[in-house]
PDB file of C-alpha atoms in Angstrom:
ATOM      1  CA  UNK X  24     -13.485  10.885   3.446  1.00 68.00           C
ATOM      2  CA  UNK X  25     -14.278   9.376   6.750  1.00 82.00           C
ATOM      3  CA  UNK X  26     -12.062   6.572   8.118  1.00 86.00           C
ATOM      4  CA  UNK X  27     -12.187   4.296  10.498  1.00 89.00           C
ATOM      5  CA  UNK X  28     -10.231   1.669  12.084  1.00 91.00           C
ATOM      6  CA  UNK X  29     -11.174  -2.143  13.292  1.00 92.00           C
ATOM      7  CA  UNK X  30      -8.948  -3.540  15.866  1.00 91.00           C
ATOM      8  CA  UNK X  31      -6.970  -6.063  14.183  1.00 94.00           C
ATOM      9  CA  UNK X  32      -7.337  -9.736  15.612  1.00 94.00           C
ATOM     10  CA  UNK X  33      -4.349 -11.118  16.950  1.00 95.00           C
ATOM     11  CA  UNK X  34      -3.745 -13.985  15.015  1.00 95.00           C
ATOM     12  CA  UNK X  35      -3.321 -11.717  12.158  1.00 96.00           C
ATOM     13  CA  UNK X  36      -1.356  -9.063  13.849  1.00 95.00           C
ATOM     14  CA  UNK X  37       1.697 -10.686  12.283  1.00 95.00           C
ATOM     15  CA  UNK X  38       0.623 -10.480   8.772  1.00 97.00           C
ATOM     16  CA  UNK X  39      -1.893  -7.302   8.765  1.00 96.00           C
ATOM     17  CA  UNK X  40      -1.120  -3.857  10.281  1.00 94.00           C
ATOM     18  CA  UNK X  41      -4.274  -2.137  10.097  1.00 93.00           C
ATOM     19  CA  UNK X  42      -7.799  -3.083   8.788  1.00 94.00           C
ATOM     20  CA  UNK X  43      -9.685  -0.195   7.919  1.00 93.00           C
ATOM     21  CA  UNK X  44     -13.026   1.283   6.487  1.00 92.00           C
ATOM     22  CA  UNK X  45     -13.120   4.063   3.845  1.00 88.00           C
ATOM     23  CA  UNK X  46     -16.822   6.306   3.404  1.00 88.00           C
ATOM     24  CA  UNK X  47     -17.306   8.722   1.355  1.00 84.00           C
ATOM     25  CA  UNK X  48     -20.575   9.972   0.129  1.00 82.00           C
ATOM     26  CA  UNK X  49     -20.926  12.935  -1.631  1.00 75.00           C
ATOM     27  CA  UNK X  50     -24.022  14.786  -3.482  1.00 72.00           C
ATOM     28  CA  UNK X  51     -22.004  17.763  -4.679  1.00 73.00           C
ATOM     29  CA  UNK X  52     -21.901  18.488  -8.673  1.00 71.00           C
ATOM     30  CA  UNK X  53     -18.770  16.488 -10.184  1.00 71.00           C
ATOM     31  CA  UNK X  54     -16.678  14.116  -8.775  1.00 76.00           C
ATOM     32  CA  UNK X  55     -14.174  13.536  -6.429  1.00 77.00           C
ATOM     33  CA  UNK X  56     -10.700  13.775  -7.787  1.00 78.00           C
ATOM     34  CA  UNK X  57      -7.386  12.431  -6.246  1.00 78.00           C
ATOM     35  CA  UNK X  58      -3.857  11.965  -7.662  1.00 80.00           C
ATOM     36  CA  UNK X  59      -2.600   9.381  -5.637  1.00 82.00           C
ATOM     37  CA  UNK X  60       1.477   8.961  -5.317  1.00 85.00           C
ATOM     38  CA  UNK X  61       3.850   6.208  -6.109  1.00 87.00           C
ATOM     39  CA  UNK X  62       3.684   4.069  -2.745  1.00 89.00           C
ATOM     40  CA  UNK X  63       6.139   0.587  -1.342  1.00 91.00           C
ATOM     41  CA  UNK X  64       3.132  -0.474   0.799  1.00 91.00           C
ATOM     42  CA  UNK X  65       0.521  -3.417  -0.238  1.00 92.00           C
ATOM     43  CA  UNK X  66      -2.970  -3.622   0.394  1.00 92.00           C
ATOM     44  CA  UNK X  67      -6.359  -5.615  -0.562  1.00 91.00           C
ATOM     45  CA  UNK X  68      -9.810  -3.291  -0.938  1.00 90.00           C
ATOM     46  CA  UNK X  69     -13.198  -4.460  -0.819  1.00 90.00           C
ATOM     47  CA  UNK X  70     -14.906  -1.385  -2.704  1.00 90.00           C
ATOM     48  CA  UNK X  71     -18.409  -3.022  -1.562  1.00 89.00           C
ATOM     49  CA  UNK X  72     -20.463   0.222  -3.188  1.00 88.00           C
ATOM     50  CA  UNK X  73     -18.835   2.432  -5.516  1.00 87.00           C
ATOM     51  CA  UNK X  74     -18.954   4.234  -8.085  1.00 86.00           C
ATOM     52  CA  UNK X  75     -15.365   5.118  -8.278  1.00 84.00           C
ATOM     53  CA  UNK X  76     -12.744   4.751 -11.302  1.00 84.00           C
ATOM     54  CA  UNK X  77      -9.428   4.481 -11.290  1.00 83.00           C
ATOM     55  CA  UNK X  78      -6.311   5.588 -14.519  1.00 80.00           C
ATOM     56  CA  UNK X  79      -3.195   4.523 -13.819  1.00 75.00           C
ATOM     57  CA  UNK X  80       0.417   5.571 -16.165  1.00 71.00           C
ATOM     58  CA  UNK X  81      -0.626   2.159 -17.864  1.00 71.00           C
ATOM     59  CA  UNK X  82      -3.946   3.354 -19.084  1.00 69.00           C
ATOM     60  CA  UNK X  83      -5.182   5.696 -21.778  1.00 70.00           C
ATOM     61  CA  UNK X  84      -8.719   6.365 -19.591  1.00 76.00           C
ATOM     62  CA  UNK X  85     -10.306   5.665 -16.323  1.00 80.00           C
ATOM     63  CA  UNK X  86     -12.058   1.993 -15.656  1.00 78.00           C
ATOM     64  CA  UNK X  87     -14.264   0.667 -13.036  1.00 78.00           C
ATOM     65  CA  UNK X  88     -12.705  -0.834  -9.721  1.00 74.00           C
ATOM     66  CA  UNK X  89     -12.586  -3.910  -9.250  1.00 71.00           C
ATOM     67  CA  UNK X  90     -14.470  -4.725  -6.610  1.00 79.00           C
ATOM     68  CA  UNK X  91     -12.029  -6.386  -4.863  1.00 83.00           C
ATOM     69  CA  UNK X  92      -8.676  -5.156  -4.948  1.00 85.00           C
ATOM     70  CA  UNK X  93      -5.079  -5.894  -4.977  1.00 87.00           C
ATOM     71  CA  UNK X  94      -2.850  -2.911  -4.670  1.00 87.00           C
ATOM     72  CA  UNK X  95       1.289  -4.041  -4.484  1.00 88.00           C
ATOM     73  CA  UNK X  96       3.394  -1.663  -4.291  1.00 89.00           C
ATOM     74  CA  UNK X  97       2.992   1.289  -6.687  1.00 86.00           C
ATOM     75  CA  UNK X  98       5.672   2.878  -9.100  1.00 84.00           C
ATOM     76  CA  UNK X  99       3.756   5.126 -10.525  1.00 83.00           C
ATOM     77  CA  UNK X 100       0.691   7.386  -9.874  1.00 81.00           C
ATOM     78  CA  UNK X 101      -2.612   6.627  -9.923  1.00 82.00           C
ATOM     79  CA  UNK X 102      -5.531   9.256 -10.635  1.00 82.00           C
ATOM     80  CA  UNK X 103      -8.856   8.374  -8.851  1.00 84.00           C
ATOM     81  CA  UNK X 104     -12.419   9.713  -9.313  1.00 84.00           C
ATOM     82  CA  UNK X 105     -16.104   9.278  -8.059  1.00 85.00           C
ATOM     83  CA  UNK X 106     -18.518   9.992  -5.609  1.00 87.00           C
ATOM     84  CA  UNK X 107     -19.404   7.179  -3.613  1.00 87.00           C
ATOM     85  CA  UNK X 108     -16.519   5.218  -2.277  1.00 87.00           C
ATOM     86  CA  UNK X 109     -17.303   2.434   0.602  1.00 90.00           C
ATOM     87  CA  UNK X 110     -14.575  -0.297   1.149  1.00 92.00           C
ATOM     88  CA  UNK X 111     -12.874  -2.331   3.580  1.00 94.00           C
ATOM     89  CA  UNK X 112      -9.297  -2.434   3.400  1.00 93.00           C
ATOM     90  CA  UNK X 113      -6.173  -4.552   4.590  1.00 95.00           C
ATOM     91  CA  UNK X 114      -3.176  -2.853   4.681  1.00 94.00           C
ATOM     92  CA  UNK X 115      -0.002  -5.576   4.805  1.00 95.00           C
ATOM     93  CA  UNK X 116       3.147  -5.889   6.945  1.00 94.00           C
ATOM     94  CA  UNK X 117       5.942  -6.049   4.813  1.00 92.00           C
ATOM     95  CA  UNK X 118       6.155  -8.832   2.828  1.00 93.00           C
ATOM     96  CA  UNK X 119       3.572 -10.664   4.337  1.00 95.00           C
ATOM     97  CA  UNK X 120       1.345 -10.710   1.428  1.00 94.00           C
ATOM     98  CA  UNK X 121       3.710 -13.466  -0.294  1.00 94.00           C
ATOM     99  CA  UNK X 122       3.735 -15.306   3.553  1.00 95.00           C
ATOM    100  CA  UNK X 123      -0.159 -15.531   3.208  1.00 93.00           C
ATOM    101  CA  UNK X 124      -0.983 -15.969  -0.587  1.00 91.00           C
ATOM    102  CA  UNK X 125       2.538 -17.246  -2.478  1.00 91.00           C
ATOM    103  CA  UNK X 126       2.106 -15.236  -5.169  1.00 89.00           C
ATOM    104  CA  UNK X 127       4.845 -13.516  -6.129  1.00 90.00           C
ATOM    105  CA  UNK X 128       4.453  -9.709  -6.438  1.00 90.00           C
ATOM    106  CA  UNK X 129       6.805  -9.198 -10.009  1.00 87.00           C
ATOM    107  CA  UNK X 130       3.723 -11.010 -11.610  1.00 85.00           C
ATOM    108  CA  UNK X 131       1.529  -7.449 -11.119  1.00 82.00           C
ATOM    109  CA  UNK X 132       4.209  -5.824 -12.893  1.00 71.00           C
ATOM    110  CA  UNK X 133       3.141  -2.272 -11.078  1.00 70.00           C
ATOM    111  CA  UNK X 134      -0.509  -2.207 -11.500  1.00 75.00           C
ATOM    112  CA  UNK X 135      -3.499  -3.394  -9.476  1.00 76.00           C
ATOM    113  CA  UNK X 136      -5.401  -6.117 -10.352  1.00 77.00           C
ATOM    114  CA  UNK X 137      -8.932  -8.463  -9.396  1.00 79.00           C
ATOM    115  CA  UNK X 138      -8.153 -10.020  -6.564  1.00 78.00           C
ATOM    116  CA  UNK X 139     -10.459 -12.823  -7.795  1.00 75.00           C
ATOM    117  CA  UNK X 140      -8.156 -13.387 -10.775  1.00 77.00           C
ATOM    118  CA  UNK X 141      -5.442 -13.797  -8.802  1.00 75.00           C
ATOM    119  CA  UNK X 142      -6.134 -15.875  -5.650  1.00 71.00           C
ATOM    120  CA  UNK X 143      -7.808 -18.771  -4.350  1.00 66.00           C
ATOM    121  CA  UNK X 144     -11.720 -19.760  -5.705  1.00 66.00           C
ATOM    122  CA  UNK X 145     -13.344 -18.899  -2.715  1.00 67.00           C
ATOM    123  CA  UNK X 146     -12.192 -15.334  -3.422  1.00 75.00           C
ATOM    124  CA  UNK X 147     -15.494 -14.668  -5.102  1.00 75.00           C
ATOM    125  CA  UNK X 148     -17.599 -16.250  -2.633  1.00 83.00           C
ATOM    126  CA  UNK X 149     -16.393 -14.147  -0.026  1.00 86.00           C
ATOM    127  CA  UNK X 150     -17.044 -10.618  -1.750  1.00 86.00           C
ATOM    128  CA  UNK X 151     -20.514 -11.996  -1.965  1.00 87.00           C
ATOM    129  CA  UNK X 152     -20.729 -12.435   1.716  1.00 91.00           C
ATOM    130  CA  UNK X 153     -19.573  -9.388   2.714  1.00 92.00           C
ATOM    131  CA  UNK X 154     -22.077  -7.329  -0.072  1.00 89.00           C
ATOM    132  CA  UNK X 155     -24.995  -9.547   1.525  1.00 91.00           C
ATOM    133  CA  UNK X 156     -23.772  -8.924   5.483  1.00 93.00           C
ATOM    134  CA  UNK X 157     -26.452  -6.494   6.613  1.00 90.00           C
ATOM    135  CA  UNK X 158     -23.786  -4.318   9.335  1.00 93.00           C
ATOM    136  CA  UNK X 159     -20.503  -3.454   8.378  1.00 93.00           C
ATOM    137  CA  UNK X 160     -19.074  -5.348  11.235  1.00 93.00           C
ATOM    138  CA  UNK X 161     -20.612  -8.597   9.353  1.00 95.00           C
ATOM    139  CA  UNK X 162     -18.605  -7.480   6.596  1.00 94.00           C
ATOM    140  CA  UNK X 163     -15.072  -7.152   8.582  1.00 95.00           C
ATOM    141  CA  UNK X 164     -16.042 -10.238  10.103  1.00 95.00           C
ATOM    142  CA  UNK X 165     -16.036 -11.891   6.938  1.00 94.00           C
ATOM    143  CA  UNK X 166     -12.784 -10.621   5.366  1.00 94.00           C
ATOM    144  CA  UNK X 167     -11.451 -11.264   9.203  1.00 95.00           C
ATOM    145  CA  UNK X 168     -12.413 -15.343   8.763  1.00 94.00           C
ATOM    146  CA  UNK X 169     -10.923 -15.508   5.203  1.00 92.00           C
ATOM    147  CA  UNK X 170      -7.546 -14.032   6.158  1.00 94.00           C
ATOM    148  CA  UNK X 171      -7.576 -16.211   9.731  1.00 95.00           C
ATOM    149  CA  UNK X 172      -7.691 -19.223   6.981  1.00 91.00           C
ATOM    150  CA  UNK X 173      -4.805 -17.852   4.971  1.00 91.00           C
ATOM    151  CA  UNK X 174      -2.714 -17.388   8.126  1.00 95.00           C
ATOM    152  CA  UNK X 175      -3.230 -20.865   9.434  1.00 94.00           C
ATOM    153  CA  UNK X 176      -1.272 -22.146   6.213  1.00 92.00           C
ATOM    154  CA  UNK X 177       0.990 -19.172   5.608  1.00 95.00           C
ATOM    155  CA  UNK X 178       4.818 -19.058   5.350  1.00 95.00           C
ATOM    156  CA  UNK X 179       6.929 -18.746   8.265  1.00 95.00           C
ATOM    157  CA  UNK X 180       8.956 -15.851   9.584  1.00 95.00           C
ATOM    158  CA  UNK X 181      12.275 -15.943   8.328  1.00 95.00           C
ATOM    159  CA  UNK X 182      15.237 -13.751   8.878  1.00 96.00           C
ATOM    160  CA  UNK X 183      14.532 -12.087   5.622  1.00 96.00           C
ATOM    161  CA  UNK X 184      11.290 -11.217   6.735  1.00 95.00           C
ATOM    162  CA  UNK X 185      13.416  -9.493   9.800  1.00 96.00           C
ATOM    163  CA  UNK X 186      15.711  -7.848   6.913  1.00 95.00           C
ATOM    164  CA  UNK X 187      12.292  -6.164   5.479  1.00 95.00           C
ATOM    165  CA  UNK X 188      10.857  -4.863   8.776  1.00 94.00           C
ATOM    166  CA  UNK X 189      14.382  -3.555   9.664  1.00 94.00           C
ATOM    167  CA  UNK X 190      14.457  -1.721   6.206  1.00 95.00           C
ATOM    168  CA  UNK X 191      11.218  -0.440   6.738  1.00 93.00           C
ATOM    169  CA  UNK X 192      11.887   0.765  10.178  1.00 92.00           C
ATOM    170  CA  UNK X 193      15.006   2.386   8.944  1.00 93.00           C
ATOM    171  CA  UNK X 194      13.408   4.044   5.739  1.00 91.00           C
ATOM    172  CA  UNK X 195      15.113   2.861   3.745  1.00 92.00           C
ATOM    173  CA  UNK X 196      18.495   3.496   4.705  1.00 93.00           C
ATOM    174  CA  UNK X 197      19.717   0.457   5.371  1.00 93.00           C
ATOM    175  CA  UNK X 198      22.861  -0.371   2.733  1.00 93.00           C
ATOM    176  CA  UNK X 199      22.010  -3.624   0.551  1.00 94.00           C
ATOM    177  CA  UNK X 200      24.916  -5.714   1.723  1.00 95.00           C
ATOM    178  CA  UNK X 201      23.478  -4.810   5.381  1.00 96.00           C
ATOM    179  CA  UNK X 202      20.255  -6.629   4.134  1.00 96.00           C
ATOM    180  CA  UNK X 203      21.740  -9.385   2.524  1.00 96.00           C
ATOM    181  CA  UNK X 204      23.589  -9.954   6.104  1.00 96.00           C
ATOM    182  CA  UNK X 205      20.365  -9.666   8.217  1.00 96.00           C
ATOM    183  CA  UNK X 206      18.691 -11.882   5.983  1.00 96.00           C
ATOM    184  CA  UNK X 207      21.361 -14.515   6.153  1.00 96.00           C
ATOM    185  CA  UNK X 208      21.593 -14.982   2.325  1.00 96.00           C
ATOM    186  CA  UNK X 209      23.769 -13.814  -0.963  1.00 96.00           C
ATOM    187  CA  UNK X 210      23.106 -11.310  -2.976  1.00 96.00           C
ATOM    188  CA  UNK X 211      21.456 -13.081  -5.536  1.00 95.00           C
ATOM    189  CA  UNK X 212      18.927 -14.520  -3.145  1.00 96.00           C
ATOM    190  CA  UNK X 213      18.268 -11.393  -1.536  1.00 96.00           C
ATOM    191  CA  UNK X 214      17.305  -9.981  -4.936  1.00 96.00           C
ATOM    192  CA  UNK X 215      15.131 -13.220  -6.209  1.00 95.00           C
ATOM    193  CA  UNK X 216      13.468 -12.593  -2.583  1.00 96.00           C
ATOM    194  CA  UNK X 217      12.463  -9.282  -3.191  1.00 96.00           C
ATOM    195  CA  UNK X 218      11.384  -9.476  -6.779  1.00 94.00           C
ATOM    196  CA  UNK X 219       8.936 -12.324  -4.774  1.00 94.00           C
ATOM    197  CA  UNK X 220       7.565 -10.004  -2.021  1.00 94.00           C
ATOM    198  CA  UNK X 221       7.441  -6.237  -3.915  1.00 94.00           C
ATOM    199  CA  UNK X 222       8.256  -6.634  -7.573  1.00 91.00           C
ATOM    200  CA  UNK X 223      11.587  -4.935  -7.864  1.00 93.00           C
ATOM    201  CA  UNK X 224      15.453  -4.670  -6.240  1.00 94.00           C
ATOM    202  CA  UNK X 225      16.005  -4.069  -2.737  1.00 95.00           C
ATOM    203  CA  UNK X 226      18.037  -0.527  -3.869  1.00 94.00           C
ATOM    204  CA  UNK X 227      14.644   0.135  -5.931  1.00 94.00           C
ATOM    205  CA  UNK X 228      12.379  -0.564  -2.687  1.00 95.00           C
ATOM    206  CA  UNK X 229      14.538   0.976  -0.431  1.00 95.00           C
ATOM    207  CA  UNK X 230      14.385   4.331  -2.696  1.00 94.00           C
ATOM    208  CA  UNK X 231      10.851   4.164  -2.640  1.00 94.00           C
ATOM    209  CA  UNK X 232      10.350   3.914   1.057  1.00 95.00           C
ATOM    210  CA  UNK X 233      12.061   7.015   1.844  1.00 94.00           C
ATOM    211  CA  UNK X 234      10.352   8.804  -1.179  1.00 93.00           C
ATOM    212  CA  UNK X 235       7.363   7.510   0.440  1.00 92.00           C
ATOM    213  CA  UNK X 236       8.151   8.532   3.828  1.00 92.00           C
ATOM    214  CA  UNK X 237       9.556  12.262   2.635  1.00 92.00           C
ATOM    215  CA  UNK X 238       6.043  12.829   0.707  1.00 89.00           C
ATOM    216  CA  UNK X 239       3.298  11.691   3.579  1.00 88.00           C
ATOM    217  CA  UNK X 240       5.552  13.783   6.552  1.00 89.00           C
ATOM    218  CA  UNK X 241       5.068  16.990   3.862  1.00 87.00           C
ATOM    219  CA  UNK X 242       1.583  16.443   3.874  1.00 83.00           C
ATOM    220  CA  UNK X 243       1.594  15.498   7.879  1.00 85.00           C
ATOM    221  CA  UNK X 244       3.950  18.404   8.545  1.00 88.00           C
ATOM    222  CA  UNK X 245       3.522  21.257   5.902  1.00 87.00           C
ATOM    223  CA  UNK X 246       5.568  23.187   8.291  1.00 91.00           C
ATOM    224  CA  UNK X 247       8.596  21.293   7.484  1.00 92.00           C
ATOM    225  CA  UNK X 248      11.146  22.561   4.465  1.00 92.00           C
ATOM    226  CA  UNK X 249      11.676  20.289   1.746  1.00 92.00           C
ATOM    227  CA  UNK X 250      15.431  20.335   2.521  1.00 93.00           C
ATOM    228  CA  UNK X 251      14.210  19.615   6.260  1.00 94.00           C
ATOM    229  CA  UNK X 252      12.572  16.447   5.404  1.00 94.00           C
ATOM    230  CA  UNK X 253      15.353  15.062   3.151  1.00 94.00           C
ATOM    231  CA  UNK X 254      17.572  15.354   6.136  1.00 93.00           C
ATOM    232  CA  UNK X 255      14.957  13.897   8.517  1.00 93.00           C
ATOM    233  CA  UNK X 256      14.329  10.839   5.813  1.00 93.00           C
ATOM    234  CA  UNK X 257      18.202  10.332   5.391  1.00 91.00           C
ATOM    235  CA  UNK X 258      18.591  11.953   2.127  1.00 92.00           C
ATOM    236  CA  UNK X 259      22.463  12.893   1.212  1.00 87.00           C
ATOM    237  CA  UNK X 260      20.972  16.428   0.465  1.00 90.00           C
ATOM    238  CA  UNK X 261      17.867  17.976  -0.951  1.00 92.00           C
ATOM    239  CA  UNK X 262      19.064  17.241  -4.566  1.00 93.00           C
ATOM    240  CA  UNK X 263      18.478  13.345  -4.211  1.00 93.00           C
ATOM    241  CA  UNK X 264      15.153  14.070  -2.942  1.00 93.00           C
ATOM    242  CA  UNK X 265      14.308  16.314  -6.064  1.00 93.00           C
ATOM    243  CA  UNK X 266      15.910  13.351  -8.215  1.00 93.00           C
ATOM    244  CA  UNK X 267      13.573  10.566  -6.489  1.00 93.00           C
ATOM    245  CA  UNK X 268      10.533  13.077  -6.744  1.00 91.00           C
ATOM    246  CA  UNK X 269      11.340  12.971 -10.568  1.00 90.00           C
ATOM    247  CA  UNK X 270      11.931   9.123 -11.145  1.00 89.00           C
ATOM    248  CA  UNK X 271       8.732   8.131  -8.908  1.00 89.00           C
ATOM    249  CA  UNK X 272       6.276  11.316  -9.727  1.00 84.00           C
ATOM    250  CA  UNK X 273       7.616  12.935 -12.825  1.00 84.00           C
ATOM    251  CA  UNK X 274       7.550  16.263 -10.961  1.00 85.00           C
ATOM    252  CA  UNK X 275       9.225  18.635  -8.474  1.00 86.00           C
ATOM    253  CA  UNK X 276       8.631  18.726  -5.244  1.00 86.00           C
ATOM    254  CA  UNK X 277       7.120  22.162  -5.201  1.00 82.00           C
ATOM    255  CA  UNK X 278       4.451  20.824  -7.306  1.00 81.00           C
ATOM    256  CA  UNK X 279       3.293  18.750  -4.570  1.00 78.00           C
ATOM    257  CA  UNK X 280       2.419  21.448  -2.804  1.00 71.00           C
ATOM    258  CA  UNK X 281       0.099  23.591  -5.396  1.00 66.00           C
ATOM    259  CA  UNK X 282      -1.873  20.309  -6.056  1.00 64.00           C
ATOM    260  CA  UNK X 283      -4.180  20.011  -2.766  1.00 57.00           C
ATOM    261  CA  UNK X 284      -5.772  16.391  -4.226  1.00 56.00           C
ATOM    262  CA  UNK X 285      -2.285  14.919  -4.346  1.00 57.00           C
ATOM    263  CA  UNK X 286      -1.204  12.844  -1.622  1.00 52.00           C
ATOM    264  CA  UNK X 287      -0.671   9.216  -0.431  1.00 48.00           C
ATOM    265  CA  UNK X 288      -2.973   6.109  -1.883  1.00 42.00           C
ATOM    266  CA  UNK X 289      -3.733   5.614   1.996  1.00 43.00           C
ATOM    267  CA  UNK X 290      -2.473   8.856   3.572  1.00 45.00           C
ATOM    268  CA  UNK X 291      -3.600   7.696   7.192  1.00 47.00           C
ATOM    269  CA  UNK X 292      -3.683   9.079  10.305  1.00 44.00           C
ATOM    270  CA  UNK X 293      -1.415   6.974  13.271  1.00 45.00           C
ATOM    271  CA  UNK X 294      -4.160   4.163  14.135  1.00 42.00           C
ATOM    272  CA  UNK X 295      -5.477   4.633  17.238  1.00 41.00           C
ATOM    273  CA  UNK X 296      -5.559   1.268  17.877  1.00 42.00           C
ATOM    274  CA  UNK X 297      -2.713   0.698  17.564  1.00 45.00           C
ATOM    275  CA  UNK X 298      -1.177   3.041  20.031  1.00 40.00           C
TER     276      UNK X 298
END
């Protein structure tokens, strides 16, 4: 699967990390199969050609994408398959989704959902442009304009929005009454505030951070012991990383390792953009 990065512009820099293209073409006999892991990160996919379906732990079979995409944070796996897969796709600062759209993310209730369901009317128009731009840069350019318009009547940065980034920074390890103190707020508003932004608890999120983080540097850095990266990811000891492997994936560790076609929803490369 080929991917490529588009510089992101920087009125948006605040809201979007990366913007990205994902091509894959294949003629080979059967599909494509991936079992993609629980994930804390949010992102929006145009899948502008594709023939690619999609089962999540909510679903009895696979089903079509959607086309356009919204994918919140993820607490449980998802199992894709296809051939053709071409789609441009915005991955999120941290809690900047809610800055841009206002829709909270405990409404997705863990699952991913048409993005022209869920926000404004022009959604639709928009895929339509970017199916009927004749270069792919056409097509970033479109999804560019449509989240420059967003931004101009998004949120503000708060110091809870300084309490996320320092979580994520820290993966996860970060105590919850450390949070509540950065983000200048009780308890109770701290959790209300994350419920908005990614759907569950700040102890939940900050779990699945560093379960996200210990998974993707296995897969970075297969050289690395298990009980080396739960020490690297601030684990108390290799035991609470087994634990979090079985409350996010349902499986050990070690299993991660026989299955080659499990990884990350967006295991990426460092963006060379960006560095």
């Amino acid at each position: 699967m080929n991917i490529t990065f588009h510089k992101v512009h920087p009125a948006l820099s605040e809201f979007v990390e990366a913007i990205f293209c994902l091509n894959r073409v294949s003629d080979e006999a059967g599909d494509y199969i991936q079992t993609s892991l629980p994930s804390h990160e949010c992102f929006l996919s145009f899948e502008y050609e594709t023939d690619f379906q999609v089962r999540t732990d909510k679903t009895n079979g696979f089903s079509r994408f959607h086309c356009t995409t919204i994918i919140p944070p993820q607490l449980g796996k998802t199992e894709l398959k296809g051939k053709t897969l071409k789609s441009i796709i915005v991955k999120f600062r941290s809690g900047s989704f809610f800055r841009l759209f206002k829709v909270p993310m405990s409404l997705f209730n863990n699952d991913c959902y048409n993005a022209r369901d869920v926000l404004h009317k022009e959604f639709a128009d928009l895929f339509e442009r970017i199916v009927n731009a004749e270069s792919l840069v056409e097509k970033i350019k479109q999804v560019e304009i449509f989240l420059l318009t967003c931004a101009a009547n998004a949120s503000p940065y708060l110091p809870v929005d300084y309490a996320f980034e320092k979580l994520l920074h820290s993966n996860g390890n970060v105590a919850v009454n450390d949070i509540a103190s950065i983000a200048c707020m009780s308890m109770r508003q701290l959790q209300r505030k994350f419920l908005e932004n990614f759907g569950m608890s700040p102890k939940h999120y900050s779990k699945l951070v560093r379960f996200t983080k210990a998974y993707r540097m296995r897969t970075l850095l297969p050289q690395l012991t298990w009980g080396e990266i739960s020490m690297r990811c601030g684990y108390y000891d290799q035991m609470h990383l087994i634990r979090d492997f079985k409350t996010f994936a349902a499986f050990n560790p070690g299993d991660m390792d026989m299955n080659r076609n499990m990884s990350g929803l967006i295991l990426l490369p460092e963006d060379p953009l960006q560095a």
